[in-house]
XYZ file of N, CA and C in Angstrom:
672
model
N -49.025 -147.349 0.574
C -49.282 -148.136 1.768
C -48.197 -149.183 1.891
N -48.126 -149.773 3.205
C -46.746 -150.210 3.239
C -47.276 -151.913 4.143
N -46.259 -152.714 5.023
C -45.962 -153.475 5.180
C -47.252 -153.613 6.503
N -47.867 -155.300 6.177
C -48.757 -155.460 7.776
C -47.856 -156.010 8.908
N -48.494 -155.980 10.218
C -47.877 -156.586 10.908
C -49.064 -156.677 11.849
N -48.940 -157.936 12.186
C -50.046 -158.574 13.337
C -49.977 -158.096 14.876
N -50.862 -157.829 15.554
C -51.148 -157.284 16.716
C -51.995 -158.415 17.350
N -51.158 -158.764 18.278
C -51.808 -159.611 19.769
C -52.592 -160.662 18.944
N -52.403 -161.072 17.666
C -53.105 -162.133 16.564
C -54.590 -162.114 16.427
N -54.986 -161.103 16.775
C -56.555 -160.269 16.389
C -56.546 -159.179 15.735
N -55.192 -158.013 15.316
C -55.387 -157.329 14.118
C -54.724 -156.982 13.361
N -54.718 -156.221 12.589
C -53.808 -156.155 11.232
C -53.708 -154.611 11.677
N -52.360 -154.076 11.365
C -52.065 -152.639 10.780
C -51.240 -152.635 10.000
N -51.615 -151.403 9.297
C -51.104 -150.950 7.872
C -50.262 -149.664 8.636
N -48.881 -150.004 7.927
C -48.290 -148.868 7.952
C -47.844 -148.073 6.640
N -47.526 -146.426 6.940
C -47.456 -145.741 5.837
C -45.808 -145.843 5.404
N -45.342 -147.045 4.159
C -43.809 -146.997 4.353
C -43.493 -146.181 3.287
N -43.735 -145.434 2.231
C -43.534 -144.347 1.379
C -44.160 -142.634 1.656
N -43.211 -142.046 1.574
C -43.724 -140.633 1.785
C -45.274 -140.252 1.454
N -46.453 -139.787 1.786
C -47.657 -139.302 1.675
C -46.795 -137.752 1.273
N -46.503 -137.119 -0.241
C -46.581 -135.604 0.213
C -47.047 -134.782 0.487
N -49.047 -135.269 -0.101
C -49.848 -134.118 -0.236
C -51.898 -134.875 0.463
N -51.729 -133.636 1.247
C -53.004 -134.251 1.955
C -54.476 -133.313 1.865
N -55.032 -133.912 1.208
C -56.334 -132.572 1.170
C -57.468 -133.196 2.339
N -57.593 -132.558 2.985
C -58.534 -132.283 4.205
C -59.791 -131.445 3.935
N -61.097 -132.158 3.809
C -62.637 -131.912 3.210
C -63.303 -131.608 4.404
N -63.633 -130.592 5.212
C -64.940 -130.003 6.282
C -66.038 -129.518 5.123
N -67.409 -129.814 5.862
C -68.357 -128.801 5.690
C -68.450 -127.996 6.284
N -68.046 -127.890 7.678
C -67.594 -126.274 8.446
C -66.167 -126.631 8.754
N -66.051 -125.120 9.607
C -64.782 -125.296 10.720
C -64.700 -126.184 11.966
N -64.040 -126.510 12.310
C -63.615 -127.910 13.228
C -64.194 -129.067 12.845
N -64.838 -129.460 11.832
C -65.047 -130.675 11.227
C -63.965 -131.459 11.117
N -63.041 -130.797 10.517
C -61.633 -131.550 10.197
C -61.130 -131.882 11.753
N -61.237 -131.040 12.746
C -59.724 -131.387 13.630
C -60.828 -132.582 14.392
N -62.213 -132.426 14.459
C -62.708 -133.098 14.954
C -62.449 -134.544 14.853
N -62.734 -134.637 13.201
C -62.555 -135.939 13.442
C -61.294 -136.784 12.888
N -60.530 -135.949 12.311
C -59.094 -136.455 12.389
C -57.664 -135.593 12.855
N -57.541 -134.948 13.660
C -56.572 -133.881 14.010
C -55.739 -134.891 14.664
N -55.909 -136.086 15.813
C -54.624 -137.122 15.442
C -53.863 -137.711 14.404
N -54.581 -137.916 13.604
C -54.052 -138.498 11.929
C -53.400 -137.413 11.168
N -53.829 -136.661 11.348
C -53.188 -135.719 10.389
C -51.986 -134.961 11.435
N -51.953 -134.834 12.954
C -50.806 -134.506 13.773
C -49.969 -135.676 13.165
N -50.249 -136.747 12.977
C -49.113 -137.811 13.053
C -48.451 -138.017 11.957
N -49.170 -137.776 10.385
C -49.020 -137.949 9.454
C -47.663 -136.390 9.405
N -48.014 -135.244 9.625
C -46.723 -134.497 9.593
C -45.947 -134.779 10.320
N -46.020 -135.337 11.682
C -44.274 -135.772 11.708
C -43.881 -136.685 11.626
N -44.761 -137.502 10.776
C -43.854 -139.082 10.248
C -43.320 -138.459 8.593
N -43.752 -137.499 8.156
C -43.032 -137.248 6.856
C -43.341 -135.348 6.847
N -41.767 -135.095 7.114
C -41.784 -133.751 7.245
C -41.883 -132.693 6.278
N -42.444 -133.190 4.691
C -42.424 -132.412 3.856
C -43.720 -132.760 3.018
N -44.520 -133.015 3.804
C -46.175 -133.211 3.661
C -46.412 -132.451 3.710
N -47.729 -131.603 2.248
C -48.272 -130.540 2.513
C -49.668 -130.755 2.917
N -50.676 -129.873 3.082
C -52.008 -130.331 3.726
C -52.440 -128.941 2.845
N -53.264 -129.013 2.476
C -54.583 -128.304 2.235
C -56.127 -128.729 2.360
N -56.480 -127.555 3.663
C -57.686 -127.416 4.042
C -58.568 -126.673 3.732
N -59.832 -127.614 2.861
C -60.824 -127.078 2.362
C -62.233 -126.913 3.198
N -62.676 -125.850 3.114
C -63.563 -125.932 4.021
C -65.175 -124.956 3.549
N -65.874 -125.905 3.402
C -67.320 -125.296 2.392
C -67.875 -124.550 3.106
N -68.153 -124.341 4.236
C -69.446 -123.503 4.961
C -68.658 -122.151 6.229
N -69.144 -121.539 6.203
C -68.538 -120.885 7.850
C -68.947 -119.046 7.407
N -69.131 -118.581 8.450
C -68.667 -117.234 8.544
C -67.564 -116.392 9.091
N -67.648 -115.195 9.363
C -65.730 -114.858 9.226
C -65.880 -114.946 10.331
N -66.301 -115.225 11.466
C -66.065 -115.692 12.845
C -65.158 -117.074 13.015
N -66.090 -117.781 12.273
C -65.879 -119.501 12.281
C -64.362 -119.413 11.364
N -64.356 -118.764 10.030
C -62.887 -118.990 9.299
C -62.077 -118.466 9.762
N -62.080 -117.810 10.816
C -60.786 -117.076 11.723
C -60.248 -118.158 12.818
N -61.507 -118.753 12.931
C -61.027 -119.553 14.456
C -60.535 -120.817 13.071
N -60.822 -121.333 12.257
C -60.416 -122.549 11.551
C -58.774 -122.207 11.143
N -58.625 -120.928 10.631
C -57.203 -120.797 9.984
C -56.302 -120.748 11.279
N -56.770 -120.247 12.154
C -55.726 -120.106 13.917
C -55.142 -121.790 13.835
N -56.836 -122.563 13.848
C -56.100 -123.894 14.017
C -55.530 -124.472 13.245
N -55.533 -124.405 12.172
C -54.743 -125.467 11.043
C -53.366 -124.623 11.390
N -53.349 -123.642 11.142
C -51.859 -122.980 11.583
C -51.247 -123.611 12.438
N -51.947 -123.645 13.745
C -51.197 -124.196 14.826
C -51.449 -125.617 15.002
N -52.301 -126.359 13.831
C -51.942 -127.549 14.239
C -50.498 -127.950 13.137
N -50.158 -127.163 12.079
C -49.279 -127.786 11.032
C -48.275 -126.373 10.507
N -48.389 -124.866 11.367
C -47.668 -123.926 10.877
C -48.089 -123.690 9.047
N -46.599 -123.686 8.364
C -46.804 -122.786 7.697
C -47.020 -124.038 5.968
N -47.246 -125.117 6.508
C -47.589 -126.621 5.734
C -48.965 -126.606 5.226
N -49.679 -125.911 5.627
C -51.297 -126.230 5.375
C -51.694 -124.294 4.638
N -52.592 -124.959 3.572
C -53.282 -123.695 2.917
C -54.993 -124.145 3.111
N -55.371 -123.076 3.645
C -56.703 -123.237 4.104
C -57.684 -122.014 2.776
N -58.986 -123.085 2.559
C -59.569 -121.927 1.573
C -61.046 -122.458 1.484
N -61.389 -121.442 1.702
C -63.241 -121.661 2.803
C -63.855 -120.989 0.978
N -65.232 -121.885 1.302
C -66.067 -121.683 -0.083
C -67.498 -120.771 0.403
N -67.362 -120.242 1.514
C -67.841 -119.109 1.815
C -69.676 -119.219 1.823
N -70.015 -120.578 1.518
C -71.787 -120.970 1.555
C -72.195 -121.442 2.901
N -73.678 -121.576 2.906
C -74.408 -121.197 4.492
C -74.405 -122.309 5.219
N -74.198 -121.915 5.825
C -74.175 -123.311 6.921
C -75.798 -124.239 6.934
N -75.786 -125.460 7.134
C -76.838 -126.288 6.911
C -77.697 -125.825 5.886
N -77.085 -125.272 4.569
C -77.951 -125.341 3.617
C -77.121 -125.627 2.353
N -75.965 -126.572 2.721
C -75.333 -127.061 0.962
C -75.832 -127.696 0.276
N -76.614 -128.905 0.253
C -77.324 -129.241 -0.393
C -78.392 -128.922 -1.290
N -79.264 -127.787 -0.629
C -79.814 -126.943 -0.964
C -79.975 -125.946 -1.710
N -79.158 -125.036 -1.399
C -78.630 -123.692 -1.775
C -77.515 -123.435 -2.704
N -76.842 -124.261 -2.610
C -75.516 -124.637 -2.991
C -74.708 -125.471 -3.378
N -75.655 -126.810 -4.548
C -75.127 -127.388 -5.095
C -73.761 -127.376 -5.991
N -73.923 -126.407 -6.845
C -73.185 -126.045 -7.989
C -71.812 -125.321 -7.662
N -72.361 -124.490 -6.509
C -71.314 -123.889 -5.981
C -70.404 -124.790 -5.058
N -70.798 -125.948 -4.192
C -69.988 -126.557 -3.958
C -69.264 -127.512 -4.588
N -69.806 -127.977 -5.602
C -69.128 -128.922 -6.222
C -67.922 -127.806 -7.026
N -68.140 -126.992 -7.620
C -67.241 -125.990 -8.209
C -65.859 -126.032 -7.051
N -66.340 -125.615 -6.002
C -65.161 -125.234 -4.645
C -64.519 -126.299 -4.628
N -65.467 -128.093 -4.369
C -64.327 -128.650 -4.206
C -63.165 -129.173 -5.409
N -63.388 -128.961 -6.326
C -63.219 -129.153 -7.873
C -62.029 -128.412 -7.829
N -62.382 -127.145 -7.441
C -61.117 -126.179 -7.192
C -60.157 -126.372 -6.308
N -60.391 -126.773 -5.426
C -59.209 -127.512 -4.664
C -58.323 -128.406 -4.945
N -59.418 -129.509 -5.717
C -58.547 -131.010 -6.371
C -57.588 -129.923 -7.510
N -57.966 -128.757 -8.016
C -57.107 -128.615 -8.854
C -55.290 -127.722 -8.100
N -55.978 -128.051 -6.844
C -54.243 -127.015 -5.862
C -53.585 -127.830 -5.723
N -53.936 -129.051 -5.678
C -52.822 -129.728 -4.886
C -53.135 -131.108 -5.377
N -52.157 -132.255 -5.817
C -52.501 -133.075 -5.878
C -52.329 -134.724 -5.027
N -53.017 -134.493 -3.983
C -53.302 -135.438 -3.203
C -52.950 -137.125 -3.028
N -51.818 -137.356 -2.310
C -52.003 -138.971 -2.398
C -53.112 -139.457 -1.028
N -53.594 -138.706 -0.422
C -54.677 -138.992 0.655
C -55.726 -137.875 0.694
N -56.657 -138.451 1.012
C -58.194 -137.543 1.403
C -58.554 -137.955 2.398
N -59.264 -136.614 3.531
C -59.588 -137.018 4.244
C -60.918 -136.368 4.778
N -61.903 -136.870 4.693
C -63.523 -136.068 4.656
C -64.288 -136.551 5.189
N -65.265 -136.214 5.288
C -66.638 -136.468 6.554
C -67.054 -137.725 5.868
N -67.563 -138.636 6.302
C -68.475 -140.205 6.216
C -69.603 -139.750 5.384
N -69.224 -140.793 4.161
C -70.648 -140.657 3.425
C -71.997 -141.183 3.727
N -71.610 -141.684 5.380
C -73.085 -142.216 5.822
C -73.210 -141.359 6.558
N -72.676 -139.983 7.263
C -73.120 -139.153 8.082
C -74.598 -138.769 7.830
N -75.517 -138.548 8.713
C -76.806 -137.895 8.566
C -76.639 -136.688 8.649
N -76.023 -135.581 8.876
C -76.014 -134.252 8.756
C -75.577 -133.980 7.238
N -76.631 -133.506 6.721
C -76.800 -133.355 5.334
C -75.700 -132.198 4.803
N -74.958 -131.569 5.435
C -74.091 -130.739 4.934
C -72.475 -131.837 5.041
N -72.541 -132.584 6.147
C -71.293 -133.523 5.629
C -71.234 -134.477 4.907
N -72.692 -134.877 4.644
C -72.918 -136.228 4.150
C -72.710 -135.272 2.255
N -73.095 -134.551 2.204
C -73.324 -134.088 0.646
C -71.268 -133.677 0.224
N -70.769 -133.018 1.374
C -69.253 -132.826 0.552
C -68.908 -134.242 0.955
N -69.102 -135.331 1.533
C -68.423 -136.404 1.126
C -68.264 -136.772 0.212
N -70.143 -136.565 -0.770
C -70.115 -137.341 -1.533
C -69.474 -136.300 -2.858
N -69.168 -134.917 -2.620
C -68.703 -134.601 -3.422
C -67.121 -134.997 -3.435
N -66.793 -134.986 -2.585
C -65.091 -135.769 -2.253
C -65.358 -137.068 -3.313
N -65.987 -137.821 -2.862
C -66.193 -139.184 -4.050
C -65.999 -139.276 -5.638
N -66.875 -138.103 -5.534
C -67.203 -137.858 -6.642
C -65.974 -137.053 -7.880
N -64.955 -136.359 -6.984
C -63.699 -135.572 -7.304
C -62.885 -136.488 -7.545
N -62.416 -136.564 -5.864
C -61.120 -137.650 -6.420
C -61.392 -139.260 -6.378
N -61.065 -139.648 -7.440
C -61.602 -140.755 -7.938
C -60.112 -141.617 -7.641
N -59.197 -141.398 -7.935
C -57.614 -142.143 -7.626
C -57.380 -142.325 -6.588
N -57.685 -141.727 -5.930
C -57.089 -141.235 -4.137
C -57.538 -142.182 -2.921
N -57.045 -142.506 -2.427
C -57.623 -143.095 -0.846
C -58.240 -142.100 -0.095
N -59.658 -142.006 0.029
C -60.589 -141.491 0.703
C -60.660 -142.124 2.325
N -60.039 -141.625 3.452
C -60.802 -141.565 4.607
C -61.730 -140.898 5.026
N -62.859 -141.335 5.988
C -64.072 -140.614 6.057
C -63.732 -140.496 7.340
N -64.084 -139.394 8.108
C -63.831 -139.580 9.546
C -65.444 -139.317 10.215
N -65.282 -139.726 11.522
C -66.769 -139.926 12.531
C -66.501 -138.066 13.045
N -68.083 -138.106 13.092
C -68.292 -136.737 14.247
C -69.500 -137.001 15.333
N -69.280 -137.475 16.343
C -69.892 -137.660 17.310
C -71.506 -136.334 17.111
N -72.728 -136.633 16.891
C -73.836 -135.904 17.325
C -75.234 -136.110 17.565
N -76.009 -135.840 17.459
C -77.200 -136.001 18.033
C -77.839 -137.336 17.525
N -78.068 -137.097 15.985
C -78.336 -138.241 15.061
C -77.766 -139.664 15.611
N -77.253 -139.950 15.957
C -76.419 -140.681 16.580
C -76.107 -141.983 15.795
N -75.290 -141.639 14.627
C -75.261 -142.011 13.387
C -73.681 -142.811 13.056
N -72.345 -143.069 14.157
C -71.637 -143.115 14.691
C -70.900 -144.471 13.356
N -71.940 -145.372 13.571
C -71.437 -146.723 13.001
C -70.396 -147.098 13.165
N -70.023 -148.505 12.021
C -69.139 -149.402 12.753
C -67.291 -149.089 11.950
N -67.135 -148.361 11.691
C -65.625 -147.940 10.994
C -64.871 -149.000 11.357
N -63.813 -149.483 10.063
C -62.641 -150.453 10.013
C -61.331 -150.376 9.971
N -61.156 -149.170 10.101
C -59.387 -148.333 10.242
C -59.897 -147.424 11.328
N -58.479 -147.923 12.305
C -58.243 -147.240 13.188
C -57.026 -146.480 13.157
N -56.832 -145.133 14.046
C -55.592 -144.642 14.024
C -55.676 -144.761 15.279
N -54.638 -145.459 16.094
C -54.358 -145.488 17.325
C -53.763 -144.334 17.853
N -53.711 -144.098 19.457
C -52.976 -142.942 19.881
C -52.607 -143.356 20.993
N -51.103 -142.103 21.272
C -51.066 -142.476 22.906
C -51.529 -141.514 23.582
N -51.591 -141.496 25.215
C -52.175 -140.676 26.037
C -51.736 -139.513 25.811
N -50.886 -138.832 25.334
C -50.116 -137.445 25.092
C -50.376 -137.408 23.492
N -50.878 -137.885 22.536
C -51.873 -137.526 21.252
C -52.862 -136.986 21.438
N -53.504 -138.112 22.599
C -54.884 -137.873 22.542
C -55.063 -136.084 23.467
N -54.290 -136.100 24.286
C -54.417 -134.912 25.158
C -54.464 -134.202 24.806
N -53.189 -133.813 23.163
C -52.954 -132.805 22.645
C -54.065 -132.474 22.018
N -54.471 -133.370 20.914
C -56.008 -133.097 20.744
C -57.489 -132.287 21.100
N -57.277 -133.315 22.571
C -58.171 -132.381 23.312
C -58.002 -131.558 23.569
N -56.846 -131.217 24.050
C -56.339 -129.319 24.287
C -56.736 -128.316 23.663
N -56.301 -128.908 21.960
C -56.845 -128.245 20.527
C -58.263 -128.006 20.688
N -58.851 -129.176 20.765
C -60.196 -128.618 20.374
C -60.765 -128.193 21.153
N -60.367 -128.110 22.485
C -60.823 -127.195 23.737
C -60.434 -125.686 23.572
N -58.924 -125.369 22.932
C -58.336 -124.047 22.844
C -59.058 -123.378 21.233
N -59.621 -124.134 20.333
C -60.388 -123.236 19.043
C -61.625 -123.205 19.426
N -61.885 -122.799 17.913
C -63.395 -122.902 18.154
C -64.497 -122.541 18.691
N -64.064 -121.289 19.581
C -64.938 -120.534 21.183
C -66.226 -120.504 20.251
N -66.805 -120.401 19.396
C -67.937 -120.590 18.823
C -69.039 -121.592 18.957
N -67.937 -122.527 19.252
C -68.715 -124.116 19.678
C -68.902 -124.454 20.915
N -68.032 -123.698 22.105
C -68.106 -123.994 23.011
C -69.551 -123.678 23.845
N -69.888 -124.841 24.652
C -71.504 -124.544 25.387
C -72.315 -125.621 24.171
N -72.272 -125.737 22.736
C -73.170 -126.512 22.577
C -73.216 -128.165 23.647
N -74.032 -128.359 23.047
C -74.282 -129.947 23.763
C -73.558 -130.902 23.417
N -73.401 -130.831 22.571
C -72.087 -132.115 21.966
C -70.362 -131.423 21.882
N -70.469 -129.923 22.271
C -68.733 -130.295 22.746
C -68.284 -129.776 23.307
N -67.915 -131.060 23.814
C -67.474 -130.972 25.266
C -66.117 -132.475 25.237
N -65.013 -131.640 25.960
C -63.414 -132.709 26.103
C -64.126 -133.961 26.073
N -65.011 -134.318 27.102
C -65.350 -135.564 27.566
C -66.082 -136.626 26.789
N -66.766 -136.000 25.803
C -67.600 -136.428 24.602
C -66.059 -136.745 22.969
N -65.486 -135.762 23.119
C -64.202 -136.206 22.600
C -63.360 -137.836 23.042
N -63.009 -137.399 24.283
C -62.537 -138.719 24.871
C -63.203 -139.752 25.253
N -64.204 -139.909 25.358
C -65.385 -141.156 25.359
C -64.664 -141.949 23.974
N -65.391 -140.986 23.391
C -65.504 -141.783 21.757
C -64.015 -142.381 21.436
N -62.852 -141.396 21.107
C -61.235 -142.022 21.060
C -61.414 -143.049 21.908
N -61.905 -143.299 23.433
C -61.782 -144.627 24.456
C -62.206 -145.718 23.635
N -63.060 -145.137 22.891
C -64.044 -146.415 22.514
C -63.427 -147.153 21.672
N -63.204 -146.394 20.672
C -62.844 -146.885 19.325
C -60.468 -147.496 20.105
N -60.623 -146.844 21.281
C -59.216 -147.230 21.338
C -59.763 -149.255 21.300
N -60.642 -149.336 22.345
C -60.622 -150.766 22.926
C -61.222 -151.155 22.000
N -61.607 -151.026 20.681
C -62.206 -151.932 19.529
C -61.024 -152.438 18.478
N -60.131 -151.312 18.994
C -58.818 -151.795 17.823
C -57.529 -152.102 19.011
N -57.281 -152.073 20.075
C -56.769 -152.811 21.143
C -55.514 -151.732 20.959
N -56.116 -150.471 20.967
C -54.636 -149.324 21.173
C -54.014 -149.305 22.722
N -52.789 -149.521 22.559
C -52.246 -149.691 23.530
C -52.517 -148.444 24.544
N -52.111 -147.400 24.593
C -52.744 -146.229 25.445
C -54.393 -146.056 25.213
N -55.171 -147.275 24.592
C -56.518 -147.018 24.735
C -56.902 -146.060 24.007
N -56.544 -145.143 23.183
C -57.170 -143.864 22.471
C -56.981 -144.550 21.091
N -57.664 -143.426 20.621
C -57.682 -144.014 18.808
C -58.791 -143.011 18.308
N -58.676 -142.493 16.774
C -59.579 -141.915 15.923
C -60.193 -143.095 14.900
N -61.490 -143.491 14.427
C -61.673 -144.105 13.496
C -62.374 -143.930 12.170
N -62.108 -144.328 11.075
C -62.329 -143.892 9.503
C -63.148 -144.875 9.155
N -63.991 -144.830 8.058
C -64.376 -145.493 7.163
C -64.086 -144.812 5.664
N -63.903 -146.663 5.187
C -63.260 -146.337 3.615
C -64.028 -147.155 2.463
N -64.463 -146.429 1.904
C -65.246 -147.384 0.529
C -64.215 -148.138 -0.212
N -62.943 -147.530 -0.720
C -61.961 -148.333 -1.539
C -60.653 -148.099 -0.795
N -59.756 -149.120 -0.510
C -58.632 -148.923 0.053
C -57.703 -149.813 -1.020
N -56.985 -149.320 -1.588
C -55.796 -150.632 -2.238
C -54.506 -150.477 -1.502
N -54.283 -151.646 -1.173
C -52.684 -152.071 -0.707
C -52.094 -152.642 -1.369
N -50.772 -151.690 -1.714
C -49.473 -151.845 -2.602
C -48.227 -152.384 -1.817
């Protein structure tokens, strides 16, 4: 982590002034990840062009891991290794303790990570809230971001890192998660507009200049 600098004398940002090489990315399904950080992680590869990403991803069927590998591809080409742990959807906790903790275990052992980035350990959907806490529970060195997923529970809270965006981030984004995923499309929660609400929101809480923004919560952050 690198140097602050004051904004309009109401906030602080942290910038990244040393290379990040290696980024492991934690879903309990597919589009978990782009959901709730696919700006951060667009930005993070082209501020350092020899960042690798590996995307782990606990739950899905070969419908869902076809549409997940399309996107990590096309959000990062040939930079990202994607590797699905193949257990049931809304039943990890359950069904699949042992086996998930094994999967993500196996991952921490591919790559070794100066960032994480995984679902909120206060999420109420018991399949993100449980690999968070297995993320916790793994990498113990690492800077853990948790990212928000907008849903029913309406479980959202108050996150303290923002990643700001501009209007052509945020678009791209939405494009993305409008162009994967045909699996998701028609539920009730996604939809572009439910995307861009939320980035609006969180833009005007951290005073992003184009108004957009993704936001994290972090149990331990150290600045070096």
């Amino acid at each position: 982590m690198g140097s602050m600098e004051e904004r309009s004398g109401l906030m602080i940002g942290v910038r990244f002034e040393r290379d990040v090489e290696a980024v492991v990315c934690i879903g309990a399904h597919p589009d978990d990840i782009e959901v709730g950080a696919a700006g951060l992680i667009a930005s993070l590869a082209r501020a350092n062009q020899t960042t690798r990403f590996l995307f782990a991803i606990a739950a899905g069927d070969d419908t869902r891991e076809d549409e997940a590998m399309a996107s990590a591809q096309d959000l990062l080409g040939d930079r990202v290794k994607v590797v699905f742990g193949r257990m049931t959807d809304n039943m990890l906790p359950y069904a699949h303790i042992r086996e998930s903790k094994q999967f993500i275990r196996q991952a921490s052992e591919m790559i070794s990570p100066d960032l994480v980035i995984a679902p909120h350990i206060g999420d109420r959907h018991q399949d993100h809230r449980f690999v968070a806490e297995l993320a916790h529970q793994i990498f113990r060195s690492q800077m853990i971001l948790e990212y928000e997923i907008v849903k029913l529970e309406g479980d959202l809270g108050k996150p303290a890192i923002y990643h700001p965006m501009t209007s052509d981030e945020a678009a791209a984004k939405l494009d993305h998660l409008e162009s994967h995923f045909a699996s998701q499309q028609g539920k009730h929660w996604y939809h572009r507009e439910t995307f861009a609400g939320l980035m609006r929101i969180r833009g005007v809480e951290c005073l992003a200049t184009d108004g957009y923004a993704e936001a994290f919560h972090a149990n331990r952050v150290t600045l070096a």
